Amino acid sequence: MARQEIWGTKDPLELIFSPRVVPPGYVPYHWHDAYEFNFEIEGSFQIFINHVKYDAGPGDFFATNPGEFHSFESKTGDTSITMIIPSDFFRRFAPNSPLPVFPNVFPPEQKAEINRRIRYCNELYEAGLKGNSLAFFGELFYFLSYLYELRIKDARLDQIAMTETQKQRLEQLSSFVEEHYREPVTLEEAAGLLHLQTNYFCRFFKKVTGMSFMEYLNEYRIINIYQDLVNTSDPVGEIMRRHGFYDSKVFRKYFFKRYQATPSQVRQRHAISQYGDLSRTV
């Protein structure tokens, strides 16, 4: 499972506010030590947090706490705002309180105010790109103070986040899968990497991630296969074997489960999408 320290920030107190136009695609399950907030402006996407699926449309706002597994999928693409807030931000400004735990989904009565505040932040962000960003950062801190009051006050972060031991084990497994996923990896190999018995390893992985290790491994393979499908004209069978699948029946089962389409259909849809984008720029 990937620990994805995204956006390339090095400063533990650096706040990321990122309005983005996101093409259709899928971001596999990952985790990081920061808080992530996502606000949908246009389009739609699905977010999976600890394997619970939520459908996001315009005006929806989601929070992911540190250590929570999450993934994203958009079949049509979308326009959204993502905020990444390092845990150390709250440690600095609320040093005498436990780290906050936010609800993954905010209730309808709070959505209107969140919508207003984050859109205003975005207006100031766009204006700040031309020079002075003080107004933006002032409003962003004001917005984060408002969100802080919406935290789940009776929860503890350690009830939902991973332990350090769990994090270290998953980091080892993530590196192992990245390096060896093209090979016929076995459960015994993965368990041996962590010096665990196979049965205990399977229970550990399922408990922490919500999926089996083989499901994760095959999902990692499928993501890489998808990229080759839409970016090359190589035969499907060749791509399949290149990324660790040698049984076409099993491959097609996993692929259809992820994308609700065959490899040929995915390729065709991508080609149509690319053609449409080009035609609008002429």
Short mmCIF file of C-alpha atoms in Angstrom, two decimals:
data_model
loop_
_atom_site.label_atom_id
_atom_site.label_comp_id
_atom_site.label_asym_id
_atom_site.label_seq_id
_atom_site.Cartn_x
_atom_site.Cartn_y
_atom_site.Cartn_z
CA MET A 1 0.00 0.00 0.00
CA ALA A 2 1.60 3.23 -1.10
CA ARG A 3 2.50 5.92 1.36
CA GLN A 4 1.91 8.84 -0.93
CA GLU A 5 3.47 12.04 0.35
CA ILE A 6 2.01 14.07 -2.46
CA TRP A 7 2.64 17.55 -3.84
CA GLY A 8 6.37 17.41 -3.10
CA THR A 9 6.22 19.61 0.00
CA LYS A 10 9.30 19.54 2.25
CA ASP A 11 8.21 22.01 4.94
CA PRO A 12 6.17 20.19 7.62
CA LEU A 13 4.05 23.32 8.06
CA GLU A 14 3.50 24.05 4.39
CA LEU A 15 -0.18 24.20 3.46
CA ILE A 16 -1.22 23.09 0.00
CA PHE A 17 -4.25 24.67 -1.67
CA SER A 18 -4.64 23.29 -5.17
CA PRO A 19 -7.51 24.05 -7.59
CA ARG A 20 -7.25 21.37 -10.29
CA VAL A 21 -8.86 20.14 -13.48
CA VAL A 22 -8.49 16.36 -13.22
CA PRO A 23 -8.75 14.08 -16.28
CA PRO A 24 -10.61 10.76 -16.09
CA GLY A 25 -8.62 8.19 -14.17
CA TYR A 26 -8.06 6.27 -10.99
CA VAL A 27 -5.73 7.00 -8.06
CA PRO A 28 -5.00 3.72 -6.25
CA TYR A 29 -5.26 3.26 -2.50
CA HIS A 30 -2.62 5.20 -0.61
CA TRP A 31 -2.09 6.99 2.69
CA HIS A 32 -0.04 9.84 4.07
CA ASP A 33 0.60 11.63 7.35
CA ALA A 34 -1.26 14.80 6.39
CA TYR A 35 -4.93 15.75 6.38
CA GLU A 36 -6.49 15.90 2.93
CA PHE A 37 -9.66 17.84 2.11
CA ASN A 38 -11.38 17.61 -1.27
CA PHE A 39 -14.07 19.95 -2.57
CA GLU A 40 -15.88 19.23 -5.82
CA ILE A 41 -16.60 22.20 -8.12
CA GLU A 42 -17.72 20.58 -11.39
CA GLY A 43 -18.14 17.00 -12.58
CA SER A 44 -18.11 13.99 -10.31
CA PHE A 45 -15.81 11.44 -8.75
CA GLN A 46 -15.91 8.57 -6.31
CA ILE A 47 -13.78 8.59 -3.19
CA PHE A 48 -13.07 5.45 -1.21
CA ILE A 49 -12.01 6.03 2.40
CA ASN A 50 -11.12 2.88 4.30
CA HIS A 51 -13.03 1.03 1.58
CA VAL A 52 -16.26 2.96 2.10
CA LYS A 53 -17.40 4.49 -1.18
CA TYR A 54 -18.77 8.02 -1.41
CA ASP A 55 -20.12 9.69 -4.56
CA ALA A 56 -19.01 13.29 -4.96
CA GLY A 57 -20.81 15.95 -6.95
CA PRO A 58 -20.64 19.76 -7.08
CA GLY A 59 -20.52 21.23 -3.58
CA ASP A 60 -19.49 18.02 -1.81
CA PHE A 61 -16.63 18.17 0.67
CA PHE A 62 -14.65 15.25 2.11
CA ALA A 63 -11.92 14.90 4.72
CA THR A 64 -9.29 12.19 4.99
CA ASN A 65 -7.39 11.94 8.27
CA PRO A 66 -3.71 10.93 8.52
CA GLY A 67 -3.21 7.21 8.03
CA GLU A 68 -6.62 6.59 6.45
CA PHE A 69 -6.50 4.59 3.23
CA HIS A 70 -8.20 6.33 0.35
CA SER A 71 -8.45 6.28 -3.41
CA PHE A 72 -10.19 8.30 -6.10
CA GLU A 73 -11.85 7.48 -9.39
CA SER A 74 -13.45 9.76 -11.97
CA LYS A 75 -14.92 8.34 -15.16
CA THR A 76 -15.52 11.75 -16.75
CA GLY A 77 -12.95 14.02 -15.11
CA ASP A 78 -13.74 16.87 -12.74
CA THR A 79 -12.74 20.24 -11.38
CA SER A 80 -11.95 20.27 -7.68
CA ILE A 81 -9.96 21.89 -4.90
CA THR A 82 -7.60 19.79 -2.79
CA MET A 83 -6.10 21.00 0.47
CA ILE A 84 -3.21 19.17 2.15
CA ILE A 85 -2.65 20.15 5.78
CA PRO A 86 0.34 18.58 7.59
CA SER A 87 -0.33 17.16 11.05
CA ASP A 88 2.36 19.49 12.43
CA PHE A 89 0.18 22.47 11.51
CA PHE A 90 -2.30 21.53 14.22
CA ARG A 91 0.49 20.53 16.61
CA ARG A 92 1.91 24.05 16.32
CA PHE A 93 -1.32 26.01 16.63
CA ALA A 94 -3.17 23.74 19.07
CA PRO A 95 -0.25 22.27 21.08
CA ASN A 96 -2.29 21.42 24.17
CA SER A 97 -4.99 19.46 22.34
CA PRO A 98 -4.97 16.03 20.69
CA LEU A 99 -4.69 16.01 16.93
CA PRO A 100 -8.15 16.58 15.44
CA VAL A 101 -10.16 13.83 13.80
CA PHE A 102 -12.53 15.07 11.12
CA PRO A 103 -15.62 13.33 9.80
CA ASN A 104 -15.04 11.92 6.32
CA VAL A 105 -18.35 13.42 5.20
CA PHE A 106 -19.76 16.67 6.57
CA PRO A 107 -23.50 16.98 7.23
CA PRO A 108 -25.73 18.95 4.83
CA GLU A 109 -26.25 21.81 7.28
CA GLN A 110 -22.50 22.55 7.18
CA LYS A 111 -21.99 22.17 3.43
CA ALA A 112 -23.37 25.59 2.48
CA GLU A 113 -20.98 27.42 4.81
CA ILE A 114 -18.02 25.25 3.73
CA ASN A 115 -18.95 25.92 0.10
CA ARG A 116 -19.00 29.67 0.66
CA ARG A 117 -15.73 29.78 2.57
CA ILE A 118 -13.68 27.55 0.28
CA ARG A 119 -14.89 29.34 -2.85
CA TYR A 120 -13.89 32.65 -1.29
CA CYS A 121 -10.47 31.17 -0.50
CA ASN A 122 -10.21 30.17 -4.14
CA GLU A 123 -11.06 33.70 -5.32
CA LEU A 124 -8.31 35.12 -3.10
CA TYR A 125 -5.92 32.38 -4.21
CA GLU A 126 -6.43 33.29 -7.87
CA ALA A 127 -5.99 36.98 -7.08
CA GLY A 128 -2.86 36.22 -5.06
CA LEU A 129 -1.21 34.54 -8.03
CA LYS A 130 -0.71 38.03 -9.44
CA GLY A 131 1.28 39.20 -6.43
CA ASN A 132 -0.03 39.66 -2.89
CA SER A 133 -1.14 36.41 -1.18
CA LEU A 134 -1.64 37.81 2.32
CA ALA A 135 -5.42 38.03 1.98
CA PHE A 136 -5.56 34.43 0.76
CA PHE A 137 -3.52 33.02 3.64
CA GLY A 138 -5.52 35.05 6.14
CA GLU A 139 -8.78 33.62 4.81
CA LEU A 140 -7.32 30.11 4.59
CA PHE A 141 -6.34 30.20 8.29
CA TYR A 142 -9.83 31.50 9.09
CA PHE A 143 -11.35 28.60 7.12
CA LEU A 144 -9.13 26.04 8.87
CA SER A 145 -10.15 27.48 12.23
CA TYR A 146 -13.77 26.96 11.22
CA LEU A 147 -13.06 23.37 10.15
CA TYR A 148 -11.23 22.72 13.40
CA GLU A 149 -14.43 23.47 15.30
CA LEU A 150 -16.21 20.81 13.21
CA ARG A 151 -13.84 18.04 14.27
CA ILE A 152 -15.12 14.90 15.99
CA LYS A 153 -14.27 15.99 19.49
CA ASP A 154 -14.75 12.66 21.25
CA ALA A 155 -12.55 10.60 18.90
CA ARG A 156 -8.83 9.90 19.06
CA LEU A 157 -6.58 9.84 16.03
CA ASP A 158 -4.99 6.60 17.18
CA GLN A 159 -8.39 4.91 16.88
CA ILE A 160 -8.40 5.31 13.10
CA ALA A 161 -4.78 5.86 12.10
CA MET A 162 -2.10 3.21 11.79
CA THR A 163 0.54 2.47 14.38
CA GLU A 164 4.18 3.10 13.53
CA THR A 165 4.75 -0.66 13.23
CA GLN A 166 1.89 -0.96 10.75
CA LYS A 167 3.22 1.98 8.75
CA GLN A 168 6.71 0.49 8.58
CA ARG A 169 5.36 -2.87 7.45
CA LEU A 170 3.24 -1.33 4.72
CA GLU A 171 6.14 0.81 3.52
CA GLN A 172 8.24 -2.35 3.16
CA LEU A 173 5.44 -4.08 1.28
CA SER A 174 4.87 -1.06 -0.95
CA SER A 175 8.54 -0.98 -2.00
CA PHE A 176 8.53 -4.74 -2.51
CA VAL A 177 5.44 -4.66 -4.74
CA GLU A 178 6.77 -1.73 -6.77
CA GLU A 179 9.98 -3.64 -7.47
CA HIS A 180 8.60 -7.16 -7.98
CA TYR A 181 4.96 -6.82 -9.16
CA ARG A 182 5.89 -8.00 -12.66
CA GLU A 183 6.99 -11.33 -11.17
CA PRO A 184 4.79 -14.20 -9.90
CA VAL A 185 4.79 -12.98 -6.28
CA THR A 186 3.46 -15.39 -3.63
CA LEU A 187 1.93 -14.84 -0.21
CA GLU A 188 4.82 -16.73 1.33
CA GLU A 189 7.32 -14.28 -0.17
CA ALA A 190 5.40 -11.25 1.08
CA ALA A 191 4.96 -12.73 4.56
CA GLY A 192 8.64 -13.67 4.70
CA LEU A 193 9.61 -10.09 3.95
CA LEU A 194 8.01 -9.08 7.26
CA HIS A 195 9.12 -12.25 9.06
CA LEU A 196 5.49 -13.23 9.67
CA GLN A 197 3.65 -16.51 9.31
CA THR A 198 1.48 -16.55 6.19
CA ASN A 199 -1.85 -16.80 8.03
CA TYR A 200 -0.93 -13.98 10.42
CA PHE A 201 0.32 -11.87 7.51
CA CYS A 202 -3.00 -12.30 5.67
CA ARG A 203 -4.98 -11.27 8.75
CA PHE A 204 -2.70 -8.28 9.36
CA PHE A 205 -2.96 -7.00 5.80
CA LYS A 206 -6.73 -7.45 5.64
CA LYS A 207 -7.25 -5.73 8.99
CA VAL A 208 -5.14 -2.71 8.13
CA THR A 209 -6.08 -2.21 4.48
CA GLY A 210 -9.48 -3.83 4.12
CA MET A 211 -8.33 -5.97 1.20
CA SER A 212 -6.21 -9.07 0.72
CA PHE A 213 -2.58 -8.76 -0.28
CA MET A 214 -3.25 -10.48 -3.62
CA GLU A 215 -6.10 -8.03 -4.34
CA TYR A 216 -3.72 -5.14 -3.70
CA LEU A 217 -0.98 -6.70 -5.83
CA ASN A 218 -3.33 -7.28 -8.75
CA GLU A 219 -4.79 -3.79 -8.43
CA TYR A 220 -1.27 -2.36 -8.64
CA ARG A 221 -0.72 -4.40 -11.79
CA ILE A 222 -4.02 -3.26 -13.29
CA ILE A 223 -3.17 0.41 -12.77
CA ASN A 224 0.08 0.01 -14.68
CA ILE A 225 -1.64 -1.98 -17.42
CA TYR A 226 -4.19 0.81 -17.81
CA GLN A 227 -1.44 3.36 -18.41
CA ASP A 228 0.11 1.24 -21.16
CA LEU A 229 -3.30 0.62 -22.74
CA VAL A 230 -4.05 4.30 -23.17
CA ASN A 231 -0.51 5.45 -23.95
CA THR A 232 0.71 2.74 -26.33
CA SER A 233 -0.64 0.63 -29.19
CA ASP A 234 1.00 -2.56 -27.88
CA PRO A 235 -1.13 -5.73 -27.99
CA VAL A 236 -3.22 -6.34 -24.86
CA GLY A 237 -1.65 -9.76 -24.25
CA GLU A 238 1.85 -8.30 -24.38
CA ILE A 239 0.91 -5.53 -21.91
CA MET A 240 -0.78 -8.02 -19.61
CA ARG A 241 2.32 -10.21 -19.35
CA ARG A 242 4.61 -7.20 -19.05
CA HIS A 243 2.89 -6.25 -15.82
CA GLY A 244 2.65 -9.62 -14.13
CA PHE A 245 -0.55 -11.25 -15.44
CA TYR A 246 -0.10 -14.56 -17.24
CA ASP A 247 -3.69 -15.87 -17.04
CA SER A 248 -5.88 -13.86 -19.42
CA LYS A 249 -9.10 -15.00 -17.73
CA VAL A 250 -7.97 -13.78 -14.31
CA PHE A 251 -6.64 -10.57 -15.84
CA ARG A 252 -9.90 -9.73 -17.58
CA LYS A 253 -11.85 -10.46 -14.39
CA TYR A 254 -9.74 -7.98 -12.36
CA PHE A 255 -9.68 -5.42 -15.14
CA PHE A 256 -13.45 -5.43 -15.60
CA LYS A 257 -13.99 -5.23 -11.85
CA ARG A 258 -11.88 -2.06 -11.70
CA TYR A 259 -13.01 -0.25 -14.86
CA GLN A 260 -16.36 -1.85 -15.70
CA ALA A 261 -15.09 -2.27 -19.24
CA THR A 262 -12.83 -4.52 -21.31
CA PRO A 263 -9.32 -3.37 -22.25
CA SER A 264 -10.47 -2.74 -25.83
CA GLN A 265 -13.38 -0.60 -24.61
CA VAL A 266 -11.07 1.44 -22.37
CA ARG A 267 -8.72 2.04 -25.29
CA GLN A 268 -11.59 3.09 -27.53
CA ARG A 269 -13.05 5.48 -24.97
CA HIS A 270 -9.68 7.08 -24.38
CA ALA A 271 -9.16 7.58 -28.12
CA ILE A 272 -12.58 9.22 -28.44
CA SER A 273 -11.86 11.46 -25.45
CA GLN A 274 -8.52 12.54 -26.90
CA TYR A 275 -10.11 13.27 -30.25
CA GLY A 276 -12.80 15.34 -28.57
CA ASP A 277 -10.22 17.41 -26.68
CA LEU A 278 -8.28 18.08 -29.88
CA SER A 279 -11.38 19.05 -31.81
CA ARG A 280 -12.28 21.69 -29.23
CA THR A 281 -8.87 23.35 -29.45
CA VAL A 282 -8.85 23.79 -33.19
#
